[in-house]
JSON list of C-alpha atoms in Angstrom, two decimals:
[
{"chain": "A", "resi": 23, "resn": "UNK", "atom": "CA", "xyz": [35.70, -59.68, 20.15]},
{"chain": "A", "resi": 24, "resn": "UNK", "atom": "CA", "xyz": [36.67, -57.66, 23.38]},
{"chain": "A", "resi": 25, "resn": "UNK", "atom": "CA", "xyz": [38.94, -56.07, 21.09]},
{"chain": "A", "resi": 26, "resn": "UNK", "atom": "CA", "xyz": [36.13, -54.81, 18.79]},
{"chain": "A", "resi": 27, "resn": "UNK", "atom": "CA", "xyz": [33.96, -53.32, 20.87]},
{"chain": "A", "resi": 28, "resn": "UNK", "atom": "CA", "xyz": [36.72, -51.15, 22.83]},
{"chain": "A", "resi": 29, "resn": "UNK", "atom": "CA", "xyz": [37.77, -49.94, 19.18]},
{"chain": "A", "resi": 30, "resn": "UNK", "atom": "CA", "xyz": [34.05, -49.22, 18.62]},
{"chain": "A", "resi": 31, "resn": "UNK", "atom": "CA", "xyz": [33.67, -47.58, 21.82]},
{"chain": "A", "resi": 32, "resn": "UNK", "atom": "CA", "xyz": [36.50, -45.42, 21.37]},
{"chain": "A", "resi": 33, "resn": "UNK", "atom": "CA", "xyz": [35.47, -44.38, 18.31]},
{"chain": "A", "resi": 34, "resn": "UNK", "atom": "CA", "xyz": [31.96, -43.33, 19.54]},
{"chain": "A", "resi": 35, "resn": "UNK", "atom": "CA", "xyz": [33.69, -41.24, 22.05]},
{"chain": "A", "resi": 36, "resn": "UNK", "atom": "CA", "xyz": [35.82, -39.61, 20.01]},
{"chain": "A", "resi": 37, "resn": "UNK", "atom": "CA", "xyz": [32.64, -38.44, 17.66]},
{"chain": "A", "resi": 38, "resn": "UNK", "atom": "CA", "xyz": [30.53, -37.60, 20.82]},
{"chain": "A", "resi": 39, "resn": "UNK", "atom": "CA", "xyz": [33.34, -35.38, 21.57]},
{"chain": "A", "resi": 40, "resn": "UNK", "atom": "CA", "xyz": [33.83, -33.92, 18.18]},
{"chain": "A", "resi": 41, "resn": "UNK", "atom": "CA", "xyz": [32.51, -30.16, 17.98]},
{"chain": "A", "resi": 42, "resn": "UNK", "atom": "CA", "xyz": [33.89, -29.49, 14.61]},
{"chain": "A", "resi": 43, "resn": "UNK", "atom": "CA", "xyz": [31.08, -29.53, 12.37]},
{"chain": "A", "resi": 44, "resn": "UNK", "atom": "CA", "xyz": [28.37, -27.66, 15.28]},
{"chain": "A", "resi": 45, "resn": "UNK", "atom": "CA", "xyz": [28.68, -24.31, 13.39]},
{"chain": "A", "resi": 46, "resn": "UNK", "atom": "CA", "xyz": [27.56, -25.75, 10.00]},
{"chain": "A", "resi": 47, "resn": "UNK", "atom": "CA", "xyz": [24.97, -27.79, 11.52]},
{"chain": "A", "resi": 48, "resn": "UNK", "atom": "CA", "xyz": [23.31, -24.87, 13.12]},
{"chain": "A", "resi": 49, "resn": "UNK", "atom": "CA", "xyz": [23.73, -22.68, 9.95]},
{"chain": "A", "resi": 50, "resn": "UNK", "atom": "CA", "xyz": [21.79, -25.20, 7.66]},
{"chain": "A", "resi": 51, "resn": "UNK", "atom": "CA", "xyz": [19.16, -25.09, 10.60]},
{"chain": "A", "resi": 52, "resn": "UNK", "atom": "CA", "xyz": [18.80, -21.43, 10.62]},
{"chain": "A", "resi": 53, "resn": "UNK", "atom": "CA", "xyz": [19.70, -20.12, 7.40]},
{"chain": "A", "resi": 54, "resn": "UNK", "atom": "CA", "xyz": [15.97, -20.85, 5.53]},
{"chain": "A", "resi": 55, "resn": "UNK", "atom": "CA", "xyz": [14.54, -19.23, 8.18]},
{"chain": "A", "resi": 56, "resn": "UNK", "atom": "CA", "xyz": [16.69, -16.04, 7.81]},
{"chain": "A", "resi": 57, "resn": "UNK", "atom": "CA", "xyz": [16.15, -15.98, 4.01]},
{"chain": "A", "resi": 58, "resn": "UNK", "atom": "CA", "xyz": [12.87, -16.17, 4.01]},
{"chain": "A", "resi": 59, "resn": "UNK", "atom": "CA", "xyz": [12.82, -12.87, 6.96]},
{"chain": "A", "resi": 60, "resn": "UNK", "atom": "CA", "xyz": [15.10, -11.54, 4.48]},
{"chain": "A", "resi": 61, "resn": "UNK", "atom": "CA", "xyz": [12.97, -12.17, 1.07]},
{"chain": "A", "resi": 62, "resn": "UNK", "atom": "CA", "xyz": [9.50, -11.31, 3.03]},
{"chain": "A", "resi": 63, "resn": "UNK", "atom": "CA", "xyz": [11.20, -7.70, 4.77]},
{"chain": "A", "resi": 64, "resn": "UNK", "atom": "CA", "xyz": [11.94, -7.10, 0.85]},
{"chain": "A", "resi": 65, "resn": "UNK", "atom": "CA", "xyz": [8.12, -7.94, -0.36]},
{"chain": "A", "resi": 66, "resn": "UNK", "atom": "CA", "xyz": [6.65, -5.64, 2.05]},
{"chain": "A", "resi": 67, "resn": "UNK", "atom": "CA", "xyz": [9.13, -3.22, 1.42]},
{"chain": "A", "resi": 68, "resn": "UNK", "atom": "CA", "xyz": [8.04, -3.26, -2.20]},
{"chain": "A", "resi": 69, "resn": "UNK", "atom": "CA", "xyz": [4.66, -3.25, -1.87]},
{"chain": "A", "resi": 70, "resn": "UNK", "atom": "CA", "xyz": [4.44, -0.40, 0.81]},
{"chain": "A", "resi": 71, "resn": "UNK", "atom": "CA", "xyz": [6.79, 1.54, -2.01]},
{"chain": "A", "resi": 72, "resn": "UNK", "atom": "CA", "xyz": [3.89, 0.77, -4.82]},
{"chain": "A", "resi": 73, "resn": "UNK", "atom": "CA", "xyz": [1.02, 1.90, -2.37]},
{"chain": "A", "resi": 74, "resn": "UNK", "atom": "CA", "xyz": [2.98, 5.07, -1.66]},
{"chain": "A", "resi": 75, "resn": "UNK", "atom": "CA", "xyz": [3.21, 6.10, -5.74]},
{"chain": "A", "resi": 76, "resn": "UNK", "atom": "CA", "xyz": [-0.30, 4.83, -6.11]},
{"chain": "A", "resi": 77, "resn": "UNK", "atom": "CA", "xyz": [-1.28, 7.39, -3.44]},
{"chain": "A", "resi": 78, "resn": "UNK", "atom": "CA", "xyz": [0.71, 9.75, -5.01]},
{"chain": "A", "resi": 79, "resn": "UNK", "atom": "CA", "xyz": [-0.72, 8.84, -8.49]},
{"chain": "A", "resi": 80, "resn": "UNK", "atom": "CA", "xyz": [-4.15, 10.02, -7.17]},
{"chain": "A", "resi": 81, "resn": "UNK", "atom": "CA", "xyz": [-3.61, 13.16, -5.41]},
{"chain": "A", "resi": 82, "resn": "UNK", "atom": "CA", "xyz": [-1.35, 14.52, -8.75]},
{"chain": "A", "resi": 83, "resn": "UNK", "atom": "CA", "xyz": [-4.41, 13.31, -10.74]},
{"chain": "A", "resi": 84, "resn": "UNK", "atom": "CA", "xyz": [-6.78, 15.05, -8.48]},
{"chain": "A", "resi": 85, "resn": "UNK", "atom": "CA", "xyz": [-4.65, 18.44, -8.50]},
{"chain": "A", "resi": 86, "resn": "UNK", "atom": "CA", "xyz": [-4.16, 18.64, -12.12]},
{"chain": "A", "resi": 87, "resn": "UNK", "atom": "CA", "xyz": [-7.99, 18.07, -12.75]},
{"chain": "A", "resi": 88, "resn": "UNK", "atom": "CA", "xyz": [-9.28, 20.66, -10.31]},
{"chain": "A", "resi": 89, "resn": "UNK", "atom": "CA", "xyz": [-6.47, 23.33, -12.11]},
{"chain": "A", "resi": 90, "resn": "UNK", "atom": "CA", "xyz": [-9.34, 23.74, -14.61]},
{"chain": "A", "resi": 91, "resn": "UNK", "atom": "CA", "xyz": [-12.77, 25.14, -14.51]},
{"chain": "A", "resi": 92, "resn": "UNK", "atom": "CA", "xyz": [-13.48, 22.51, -17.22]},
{"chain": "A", "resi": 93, "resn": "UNK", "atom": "CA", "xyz": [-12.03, 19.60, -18.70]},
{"chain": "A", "resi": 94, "resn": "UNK", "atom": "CA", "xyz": [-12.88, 16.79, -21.61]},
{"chain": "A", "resi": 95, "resn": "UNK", "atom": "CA", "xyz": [-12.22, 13.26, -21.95]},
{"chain": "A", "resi": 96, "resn": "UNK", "atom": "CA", "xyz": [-9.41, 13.84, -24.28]},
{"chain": "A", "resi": 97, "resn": "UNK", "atom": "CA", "xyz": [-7.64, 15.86, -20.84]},
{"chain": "A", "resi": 98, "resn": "UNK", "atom": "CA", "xyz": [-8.94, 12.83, -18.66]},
{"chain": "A", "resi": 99, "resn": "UNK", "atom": "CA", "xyz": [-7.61, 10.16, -20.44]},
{"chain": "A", "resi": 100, "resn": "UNK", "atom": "CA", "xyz": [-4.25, 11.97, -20.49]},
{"chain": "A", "resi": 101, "resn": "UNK", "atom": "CA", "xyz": [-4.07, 11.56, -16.60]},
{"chain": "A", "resi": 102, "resn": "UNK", "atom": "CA", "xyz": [-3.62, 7.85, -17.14]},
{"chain": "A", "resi": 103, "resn": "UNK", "atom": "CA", "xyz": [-0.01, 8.56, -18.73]},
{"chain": "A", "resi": 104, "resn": "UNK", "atom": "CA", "xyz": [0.39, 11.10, -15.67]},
{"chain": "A", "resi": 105, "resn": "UNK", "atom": "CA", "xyz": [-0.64, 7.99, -13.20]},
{"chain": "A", "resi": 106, "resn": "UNK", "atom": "CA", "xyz": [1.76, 5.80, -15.05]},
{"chain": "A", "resi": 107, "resn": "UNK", "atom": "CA", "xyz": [4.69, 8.14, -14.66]},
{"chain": "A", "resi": 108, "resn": "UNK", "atom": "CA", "xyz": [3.94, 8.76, -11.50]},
{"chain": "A", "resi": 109, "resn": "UNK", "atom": "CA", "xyz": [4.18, 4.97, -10.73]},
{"chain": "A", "resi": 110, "resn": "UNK", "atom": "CA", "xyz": [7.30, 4.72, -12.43]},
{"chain": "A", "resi": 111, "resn": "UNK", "atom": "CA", "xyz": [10.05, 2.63, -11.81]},
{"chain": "A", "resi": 112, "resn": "UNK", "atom": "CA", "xyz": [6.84, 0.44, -11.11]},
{"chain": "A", "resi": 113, "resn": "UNK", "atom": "CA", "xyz": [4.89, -1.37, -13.68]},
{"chain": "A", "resi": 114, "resn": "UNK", "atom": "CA", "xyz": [1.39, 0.23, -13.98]},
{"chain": "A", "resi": 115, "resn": "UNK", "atom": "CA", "xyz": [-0.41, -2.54, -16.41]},
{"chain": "A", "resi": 116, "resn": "UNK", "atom": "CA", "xyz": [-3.72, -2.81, -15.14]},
{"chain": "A", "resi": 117, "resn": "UNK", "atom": "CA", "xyz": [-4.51, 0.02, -13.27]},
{"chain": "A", "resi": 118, "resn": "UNK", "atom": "CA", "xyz": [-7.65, 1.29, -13.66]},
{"chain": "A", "resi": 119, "resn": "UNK", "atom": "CA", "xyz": [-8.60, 5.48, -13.00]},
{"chain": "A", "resi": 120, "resn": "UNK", "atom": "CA", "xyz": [-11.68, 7.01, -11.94]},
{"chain": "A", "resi": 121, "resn": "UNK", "atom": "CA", "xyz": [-12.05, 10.31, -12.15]},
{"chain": "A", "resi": 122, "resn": "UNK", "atom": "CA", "xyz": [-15.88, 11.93, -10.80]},
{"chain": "A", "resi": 123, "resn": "UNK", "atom": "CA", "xyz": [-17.42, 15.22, -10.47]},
{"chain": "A", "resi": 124, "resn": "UNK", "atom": "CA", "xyz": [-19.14, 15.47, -7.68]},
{"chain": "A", "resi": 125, "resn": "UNK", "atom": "CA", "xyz": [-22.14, 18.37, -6.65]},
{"chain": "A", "resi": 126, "resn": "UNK", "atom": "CA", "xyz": [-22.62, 18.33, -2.73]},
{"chain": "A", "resi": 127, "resn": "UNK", "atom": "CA", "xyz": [-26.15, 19.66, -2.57]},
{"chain": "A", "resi": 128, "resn": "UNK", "atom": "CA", "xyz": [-27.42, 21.94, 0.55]},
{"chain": "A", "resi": 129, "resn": "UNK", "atom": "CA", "xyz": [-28.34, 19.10, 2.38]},
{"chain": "A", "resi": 130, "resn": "UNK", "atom": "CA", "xyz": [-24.54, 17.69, 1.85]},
{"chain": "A", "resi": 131, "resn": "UNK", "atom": "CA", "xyz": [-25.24, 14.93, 0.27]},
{"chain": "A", "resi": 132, "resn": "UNK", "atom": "CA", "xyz": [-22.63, 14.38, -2.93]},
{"chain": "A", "resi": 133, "resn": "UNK", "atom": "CA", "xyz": [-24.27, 13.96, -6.10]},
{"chain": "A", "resi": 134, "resn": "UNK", "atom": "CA", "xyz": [-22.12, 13.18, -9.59]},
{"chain": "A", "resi": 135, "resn": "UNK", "atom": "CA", "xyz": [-22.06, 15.72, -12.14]},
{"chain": "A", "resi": 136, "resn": "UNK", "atom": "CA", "xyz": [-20.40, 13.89, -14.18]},
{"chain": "A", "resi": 137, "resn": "UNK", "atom": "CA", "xyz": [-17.72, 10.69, -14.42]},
{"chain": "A", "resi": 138, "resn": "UNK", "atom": "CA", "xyz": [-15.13, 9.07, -16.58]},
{"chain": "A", "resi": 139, "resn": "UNK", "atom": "CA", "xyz": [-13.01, 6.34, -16.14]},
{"chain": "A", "resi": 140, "resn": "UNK", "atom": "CA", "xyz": [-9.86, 4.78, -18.23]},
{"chain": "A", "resi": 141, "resn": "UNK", "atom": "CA", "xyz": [-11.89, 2.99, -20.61]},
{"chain": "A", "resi": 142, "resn": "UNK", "atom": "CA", "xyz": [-13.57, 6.09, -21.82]},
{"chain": "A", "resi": 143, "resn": "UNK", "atom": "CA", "xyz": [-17.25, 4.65, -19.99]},
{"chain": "A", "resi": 144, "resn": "UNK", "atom": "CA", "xyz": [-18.81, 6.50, -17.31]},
{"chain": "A", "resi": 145, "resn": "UNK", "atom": "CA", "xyz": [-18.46, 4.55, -14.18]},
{"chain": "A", "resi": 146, "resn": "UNK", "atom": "CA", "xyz": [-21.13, 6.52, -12.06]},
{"chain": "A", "resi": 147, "resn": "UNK", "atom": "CA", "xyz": [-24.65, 8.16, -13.56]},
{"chain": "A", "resi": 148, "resn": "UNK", "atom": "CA", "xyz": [-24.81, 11.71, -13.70]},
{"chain": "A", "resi": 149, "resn": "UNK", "atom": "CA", "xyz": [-27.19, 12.28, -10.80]},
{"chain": "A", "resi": 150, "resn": "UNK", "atom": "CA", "xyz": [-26.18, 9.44, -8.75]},
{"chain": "A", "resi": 151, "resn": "UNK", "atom": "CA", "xyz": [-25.68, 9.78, -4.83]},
{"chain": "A", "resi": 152, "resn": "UNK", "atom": "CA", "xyz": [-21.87, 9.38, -3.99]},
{"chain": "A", "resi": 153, "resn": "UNK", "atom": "CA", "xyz": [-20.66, 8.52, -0.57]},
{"chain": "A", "resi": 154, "resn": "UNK", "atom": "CA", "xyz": [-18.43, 11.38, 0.85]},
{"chain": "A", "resi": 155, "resn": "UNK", "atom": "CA", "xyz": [-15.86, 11.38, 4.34]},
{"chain": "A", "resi": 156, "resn": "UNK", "atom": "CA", "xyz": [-18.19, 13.57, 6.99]},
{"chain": "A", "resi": 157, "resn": "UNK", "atom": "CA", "xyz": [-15.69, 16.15, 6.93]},
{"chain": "A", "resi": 158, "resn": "UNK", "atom": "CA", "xyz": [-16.22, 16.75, 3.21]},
{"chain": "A", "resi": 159, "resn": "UNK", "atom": "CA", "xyz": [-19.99, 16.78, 3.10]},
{"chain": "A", "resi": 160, "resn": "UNK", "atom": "CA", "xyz": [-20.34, 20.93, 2.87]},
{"chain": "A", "resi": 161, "resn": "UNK", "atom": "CA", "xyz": [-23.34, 22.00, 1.71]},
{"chain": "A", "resi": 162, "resn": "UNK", "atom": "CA", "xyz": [-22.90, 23.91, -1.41]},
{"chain": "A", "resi": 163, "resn": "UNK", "atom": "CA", "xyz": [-19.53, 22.63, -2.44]},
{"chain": "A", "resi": 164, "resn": "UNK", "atom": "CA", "xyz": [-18.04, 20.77, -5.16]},
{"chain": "A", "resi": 165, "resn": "UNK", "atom": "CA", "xyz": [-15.40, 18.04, -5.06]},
{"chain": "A", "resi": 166, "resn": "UNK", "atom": "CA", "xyz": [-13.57, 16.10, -7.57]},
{"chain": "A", "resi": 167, "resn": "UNK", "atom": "CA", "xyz": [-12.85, 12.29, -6.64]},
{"chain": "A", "resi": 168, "resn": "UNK", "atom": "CA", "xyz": [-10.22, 10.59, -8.11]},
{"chain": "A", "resi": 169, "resn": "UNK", "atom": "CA", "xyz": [-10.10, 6.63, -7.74]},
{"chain": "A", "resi": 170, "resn": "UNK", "atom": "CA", "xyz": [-7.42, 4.54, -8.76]},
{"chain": "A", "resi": 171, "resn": "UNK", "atom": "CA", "xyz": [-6.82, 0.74, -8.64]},
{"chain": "A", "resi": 172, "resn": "UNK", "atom": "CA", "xyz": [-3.84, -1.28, -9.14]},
{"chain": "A", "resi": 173, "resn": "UNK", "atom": "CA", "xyz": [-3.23, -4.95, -8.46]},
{"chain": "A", "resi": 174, "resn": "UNK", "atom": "CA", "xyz": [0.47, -5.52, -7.46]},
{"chain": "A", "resi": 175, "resn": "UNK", "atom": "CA", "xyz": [2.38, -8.63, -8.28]},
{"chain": "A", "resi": 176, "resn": "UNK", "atom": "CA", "xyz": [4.45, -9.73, -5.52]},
{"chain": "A", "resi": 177, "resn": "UNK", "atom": "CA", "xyz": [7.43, -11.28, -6.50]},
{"chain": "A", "resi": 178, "resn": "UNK", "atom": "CA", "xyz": [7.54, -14.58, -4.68]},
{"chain": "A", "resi": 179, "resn": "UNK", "atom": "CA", "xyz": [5.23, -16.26, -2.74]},
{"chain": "A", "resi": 180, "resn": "UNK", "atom": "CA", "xyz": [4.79, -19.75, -0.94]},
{"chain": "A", "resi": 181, "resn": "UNK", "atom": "CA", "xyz": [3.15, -22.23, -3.22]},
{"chain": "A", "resi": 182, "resn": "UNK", "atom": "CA", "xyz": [1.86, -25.54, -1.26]},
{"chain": "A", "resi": 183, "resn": "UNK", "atom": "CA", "xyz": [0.79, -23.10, 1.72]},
{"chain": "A", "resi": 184, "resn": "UNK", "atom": "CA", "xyz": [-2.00, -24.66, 2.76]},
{"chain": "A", "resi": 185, "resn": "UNK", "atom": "CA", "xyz": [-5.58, -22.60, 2.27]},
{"chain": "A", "resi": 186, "resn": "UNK", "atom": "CA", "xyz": [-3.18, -19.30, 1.60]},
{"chain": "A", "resi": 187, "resn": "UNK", "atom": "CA", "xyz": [-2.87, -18.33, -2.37]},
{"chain": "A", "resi": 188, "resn": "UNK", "atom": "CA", "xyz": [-1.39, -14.36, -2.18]},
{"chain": "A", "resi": 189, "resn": "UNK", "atom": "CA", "xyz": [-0.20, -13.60, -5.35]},
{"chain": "A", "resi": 190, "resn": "UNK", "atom": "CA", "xyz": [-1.16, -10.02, -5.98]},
{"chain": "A", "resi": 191, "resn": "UNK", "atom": "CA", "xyz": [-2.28, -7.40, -3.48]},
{"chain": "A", "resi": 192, "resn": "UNK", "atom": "CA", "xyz": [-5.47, -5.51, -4.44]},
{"chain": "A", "resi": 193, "resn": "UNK", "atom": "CA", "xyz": [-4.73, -1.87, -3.79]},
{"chain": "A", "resi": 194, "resn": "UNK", "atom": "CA", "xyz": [-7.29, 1.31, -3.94]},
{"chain": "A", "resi": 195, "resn": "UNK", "atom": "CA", "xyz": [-6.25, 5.01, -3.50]},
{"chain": "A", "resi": 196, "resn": "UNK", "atom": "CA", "xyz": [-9.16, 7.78, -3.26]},
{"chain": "A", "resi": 197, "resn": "UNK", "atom": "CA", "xyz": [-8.34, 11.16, -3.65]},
{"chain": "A", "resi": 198, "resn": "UNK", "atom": "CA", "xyz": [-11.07, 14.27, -3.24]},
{"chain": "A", "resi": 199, "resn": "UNK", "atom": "CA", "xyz": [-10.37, 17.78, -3.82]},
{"chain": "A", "resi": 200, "resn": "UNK", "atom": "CA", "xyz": [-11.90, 21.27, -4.25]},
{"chain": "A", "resi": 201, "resn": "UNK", "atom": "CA", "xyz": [-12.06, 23.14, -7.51]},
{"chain": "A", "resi": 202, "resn": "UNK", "atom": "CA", "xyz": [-9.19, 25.86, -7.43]},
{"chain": "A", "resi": 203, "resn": "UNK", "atom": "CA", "xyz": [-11.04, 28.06, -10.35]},
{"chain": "A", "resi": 204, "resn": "UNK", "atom": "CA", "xyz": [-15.02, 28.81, -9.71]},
{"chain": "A", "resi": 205, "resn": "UNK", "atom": "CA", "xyz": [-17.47, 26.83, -8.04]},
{"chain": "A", "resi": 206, "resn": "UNK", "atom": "CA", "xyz": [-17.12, 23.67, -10.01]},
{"chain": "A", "resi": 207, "resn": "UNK", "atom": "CA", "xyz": [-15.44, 21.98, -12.57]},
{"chain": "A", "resi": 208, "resn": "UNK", "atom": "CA", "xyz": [-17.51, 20.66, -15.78]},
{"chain": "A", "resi": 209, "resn": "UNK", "atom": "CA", "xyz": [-16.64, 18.04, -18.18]},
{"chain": "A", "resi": 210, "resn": "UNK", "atom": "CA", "xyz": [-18.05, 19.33, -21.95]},
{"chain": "A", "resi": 211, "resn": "UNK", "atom": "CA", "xyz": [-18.17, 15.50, -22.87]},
{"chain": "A", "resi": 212, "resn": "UNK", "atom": "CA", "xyz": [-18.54, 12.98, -20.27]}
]
């Protein structure tokens, strides 16, 4: 019996002393953790690419529109196609354009001449107050706000997080910019 345990006890030694497998040990330990840093970095990479073309998507809109001392909802709805190749390599399903007139009275406050959005509705009443940045409440100006939403997709997420469901990221650019042509810019059908 002696005999057994020294050949147990040597062998017990001989593993305590064993190093060779340390390096995969500690990879398996630390490897999810740099995946996921890896996979997440990517995400917000992606997403901070989409808000930057959806930006971009609203201030072309916005410059194109205020080219013209009057547009029509056949022009408007065309800026959806310019939104969409704006947002290109990007998928674009789902975004939604606002496009508004707005009248800033002497008093400053903004008032909508007129409004169209990418569903060919009007999304604000003519007349209607509209909230404007300080800076760009000048009395006796006029300003055309463009709006558009997109809902991004990311492309993974963590499903059995506990009370966290992220799936898509709601993103909103506003855009406002003078008339380039006149003292306003009209809309002959909205």
């Amino acid at each position: 019996m002696t005999g057994y345990l020294d050949k147990i006890n040597r062998t017990v030694r001989k593993l305590r002393g064993d190093r060779s497998g340390v390096g995969a040990v500690e990879f398996a330990l630390i490897a999810p953790v740099l995946i996921i840093l890896y996979m997440g970095s990517l995400e917000v990479s992606v997403a901070m690419s989409v808000n930057k073309k959806l930006a971009r998507a609203a201030s072309t809109i916005a410059d194109l529109v205020t080219q013209d001392s009057s547009v029509d909802k056949a022009f408007l709805n065309s800026m959806v196609n310019v939104a969409e190749s704006v947002m290109t390599p990007f998928p674009s399903d789902g975004m939604k354009v606002k496009i508004t007139g707005i009248a800033v009275n002497s008093s400053g406050v903004g008032k909508a001449s007129w409004s169209w959005q990418e569903d060919g509705t009007r999304p604000y009443t003519n007349n209607s107050t509209q909230e404007l940045p300080d800076e760009l409440a000048i009395p006796d100006t006029f300003l055309v706000r463009t709006e558009v939403e997109f809902d991004h997709k990311l492309l993974l997420f963590v499903p059995d997080l506990p009370k966290v469901d992220v799936r898509t990221l709601e993103m909103k650019k506003v855009y406002h910019l003078r008339q380039r042509i006149g003292d306003n810019v009209t809309c002959s059908n909205c």
